[in-house]
């Protein structure tokens, strides 16, 4: 699926590199709940009011990039952690 409306998925992996223009920043992998395809993205695609970080297992909403159909963009966390629990 390329382009289109919002998708829902689960973060299944975080890699220490592979994201950003030079591939030097961390990247994430999200598995689409509907078609079970995998998409990658980096922290720049996380839409947030706070820290641009996501943990494996978190649910997200995202769009598939029209330019790169293997990439997610406009990633929004659906399960906001309790700050006290998050920083233990």
Coordinates of N, CA and C in Angstrom, one line a residue:
X1 N 0.9 -1.2 0.0 CA 0.0 0.0 0.0 C 0.9 1.2 0.0
X2 N 0.7 2.2 -0.9 CA 1.4 3.4 -0.8 C 0.5 4.6 -0.8
X3 N 0.9 5.6 0.0 CA 0.1 6.8 0.2 C -1.2 6.4 0.9
X4 N -2.2 7.1 0.7 CA -3.5 6.8 1.3 C -3.6 7.4 2.7
X5 N -4.6 6.9 3.4 CA -5.0 7.4 4.7 C -4.1 6.8 5.8
X6 N -4.5 7.1 7.1 CA -3.8 6.7 8.2 C -3.8 5.1 8.4
X7 N -2.8 4.6 8.9 CA -2.6 3.1 9.2 C -2.4 3.0 10.7
X8 N -2.6 1.8 11.2 CA -2.3 1.6 12.6 C -1.3 0.4 12.6
X9 N -0.4 0.5 13.6 CA 0.6 -0.6 13.7 C 1.3 -0.6 15.1
X10 N 2.2 -1.6 15.2 CA 3.0 -1.8 16.4 C 4.5 -1.7 16.1
X11 N 5.2 -1.0 17.0 CA 6.7 -0.9 16.8 C 7.3 -2.2 17.2
X12 N 8.0 -2.8 16.2 CA 8.6 -4.2 16.4 C 10.1 -4.2 16.6
X13 N 10.8 -3.1 16.2 CA 12.2 -3.1 16.3 C 12.7 -1.6 16.3
X14 N 13.9 -1.5 17.0 CA 14.6 -0.2 16.9 C 16.0 -0.5 16.5
X15 N 16.6 0.1 15.5 CA 17.9 -0.1 15.0 C 18.8 1.1 15.3
X16 N 20.0 0.9 15.7 CA 20.9 2.0 16.1 C 21.3 2.9 15.0
X17 N 21.1 2.5 13.7 CA 21.4 3.3 12.6 C 20.5 3.0 11.4
X18 N 20.6 3.7 10.3 CA 19.8 3.4 9.2 C 18.8 4.5 8.9
X19 N 18.6 5.5 9.8 CA 17.7 6.6 9.5 C 18.4 7.9 9.2
X20 N 17.7 8.9 8.9 CA 18.2 10.2 8.6 C 18.8 10.2 7.2
X21 N 19.3 11.4 6.8 CA 19.8 11.6 5.4 C 21.1 10.7 5.2
X22 N 21.9 10.6 6.2 CA 23.2 9.9 6.0 C 23.1 8.4 6.6
X23 N 22.0 8.0 7.1 CA 21.9 6.7 7.7 C 22.5 6.6 9.1
X24 N 22.9 7.7 9.7 CA 23.7 7.7 10.9 C 22.8 7.7 12.2
X25 N 21.5 8.0 12.0 CA 20.6 8.1 13.2 C 19.8 6.8 13.3
X26 N 19.3 6.5 14.5 CA 18.5 5.4 14.7 C 17.2 5.3 13.9
X27 N 16.8 4.1 13.6 CA 15.6 3.9 12.8 C 14.6 2.9 13.6
X28 N 13.4 3.0 13.2 CA 12.4 2.1 13.9 C 11.7 1.3 12.8
X29 N 11.1 0.2 13.2 CA 10.3 -0.6 12.3 C 8.9 -0.8 12.9
X30 N 7.9 -0.5 12.0 CA 6.5 -0.7 12.5 C 5.9 -1.7 11.6
X31 N 5.1 -2.6 12.2 CA 4.3 -3.6 11.5 C 2.9 -3.2 11.4
X32 N 2.4 -3.1 10.2 CA 1.0 -2.6 9.9 C 0.0 -3.7 10.5
X33 N -0.9 -3.2 11.3 CA -1.9 -4.2 11.9 C -2.8 -4.8 10.8
X34 N -3.1 -4.1 9.7 CA -4.0 -4.7 8.8 C -3.4 -5.7 7.8
X35 N -2.3 -5.3 7.1 CA -1.7 -6.1 6.1 C -0.4 -6.8 6.6
X36 N 0.1 -6.5 7.8 CA 1.3 -7.1 8.4 C 2.5 -6.8 7.6
X37 N 2.5 -5.7 6.8 CA 3.8 -5.3 6.1 C 4.6 -4.5 7.1
X38 N 5.9 -4.4 6.8 CA 6.8 -3.6 7.7 C 7.2 -2.3 7.0
X39 N 7.3 -1.3 7.8 CA 7.7 0.0 7.3 C 8.8 0.6 8.3
X40 N 9.8 1.3 7.8 CA 10.8 2.0 8.6 C 10.5 3.5 8.7
X41 N 11.1 4.1 9.7 CA 11.1 5.5 9.9 C 12.1 5.9 10.9
X42 N 12.5 7.2 11.0 CA 13.4 7.7 12.0 C 12.7 8.7 12.9
X43 N 13.4 9.2 13.9 CA 12.8 10.0 14.9 C 12.2 11.3 14.3
X44 N 12.7 11.7 13.1 CA 12.1 13.0 12.5 C 10.7 12.8 12.1
X45 N 10.2 11.6 11.9 CA 8.8 11.3 11.5 C 7.9 11.2 12.6
X46 N 8.4 11.2 13.9 CA 7.5 11.1 15.0 C 6.9 12.4 15.3
X47 N 5.6 12.5 15.3 CA 4.8 13.7 15.6 C 4.5 13.7 17.1
X48 N 5.0 14.7 17.8 CA 4.9 14.7 19.2 C 5.0 16.1 19.8
X49 N 4.6 16.3 21.0 CA 4.8 17.6 21.7 C 5.9 17.4 22.7
X50 N 6.5 16.2 22.8 CA 7.6 16.0 23.8 C 8.7 15.4 23.1
X51 N 9.3 14.4 23.8 CA 10.4 13.7 23.3 C 10.1 12.8 22.0
X52 N 11.0 12.8 21.1 CA 10.8 12.0 19.8 C 11.4 10.7 20.0
X53 N 10.7 9.9 20.8 CA 11.2 8.5 21.0 C 10.0 7.6 21.1
X54 N 10.2 6.3 20.8 CA 9.2 5.3 20.8 C 9.8 4.0 21.3
X55 N 9.1 3.2 22.0 CA 9.6 2.0 22.5 C 9.0 0.8 21.7
X56 N 9.8 -0.3 21.6 CA 9.3 -1.5 21.0 C 8.0 -1.9 21.7
X57 N 7.0 -2.3 20.9 CA 5.7 -2.8 21.5 C 4.6 -1.7 21.5
X58 N 5.0 -0.4 21.4 CA 4.0 0.6 21.4 C 3.2 0.7 20.1
X59 N 1.9 1.1 20.3 CA 1.0 1.2 19.1 C 1.1 2.6 18.6
X60 N 1.1 2.7 17.2 CA 1.2 4.0 16.6 C 0.1 4.1 15.4
X61 N -0.1 5.3 15.0 CA -0.8 5.6 13.8 C 0.2 6.3 12.9
X62 N 0.1 6.0 11.6 CA 1.1 6.5 10.6 C 0.5 6.5 9.2
X63 N 1.2 7.2 8.3 CA 0.9 7.2 6.9 C 2.1 6.5 6.2
X64 N 1.8 5.9 5.1 CA 2.8 5.4 4.2 C 3.3 6.5 3.3
X65 N 4.6 6.6 3.1 CA 5.1 7.7 2.3 C 4.8 7.4 0.8
X66 N 4.3 8.4 0.1 CA 4.0 8.3 -1.3 C 5.2 8.2 -2.1
X67 N 6.3 8.8 -1.7 CA 7.6 8.7 -2.4 C 8.4 7.4 -2.2
X68 N 8.3 6.9 -1.0 CA 9.0 5.7 -0.6 C 8.0 4.7 0.1
X69 N 7.4 3.8 -0.7 CA 6.4 3.0 -0.1 C 6.8 2.0 1.0
X70 N 8.1 1.9 1.3 CA 8.5 1.1 2.4 C 8.8 1.9 3.7
X71 N 8.4 3.2 3.6 CA 8.6 4.1 4.8 C 7.3 4.6 5.3
X72 N 7.3 4.7 6.7 CA 6.2 5.4 7.4 C 6.6 6.8 7.6
X73 N 5.5 7.7 7.7 CA 5.7 9.1 8.0 C 4.6 9.6 8.9
X74 N 4.8 10.7 9.5 CA 3.7 11.3 10.4 C 3.3 10.3 11.4
X75 N 4.3 9.7 12.1 CA 4.0 8.7 13.1 C 3.6 9.3 14.4
X76 N 2.4 8.8 15.0 CA 1.8 9.4 16.2 C 1.7 8.2 17.2
X77 N 2.3 8.4 18.4 CA 2.1 7.4 19.4 C 0.7 7.4 19.9
X78 N 0.2 6.2 20.1 CA -1.2 6.1 20.6 C -1.2 5.8 22.1
X79 N -0.2 5.2 22.6 CA -0.1 4.8 24.1 C 0.9 5.7 24.7
X80 N 0.5 6.8 25.3 CA 1.5 7.7 26.0 C 1.8 7.2 27.3
X81 N 3.1 6.9 27.6 CA 3.4 6.3 28.9 C 3.3 7.3 30.0
X82 N 3.1 6.9 31.2 CA 3.2 7.7 32.4 C 4.7 8.1 32.6
X83 N 5.0 9.4 32.7 CA 6.4 9.8 32.8 C 7.1 9.1 33.9
X84 N 6.5 8.9 35.1 CA 7.2 8.3 36.2 C 7.6 6.9 35.8
X85 N 6.7 6.1 35.1 CA 7.0 4.8 34.7 C 8.0 4.7 33.6
X86 N 8.0 5.7 32.7 CA 8.8 5.7 31.5 C 10.3 5.9 31.9
X87 N 10.6 6.7 32.9 CA 12.0 7.0 33.3 C 12.5 6.2 34.4
X88 N 11.9 5.1 34.7 CA 12.4 4.2 35.8 C 13.7 3.5 35.3

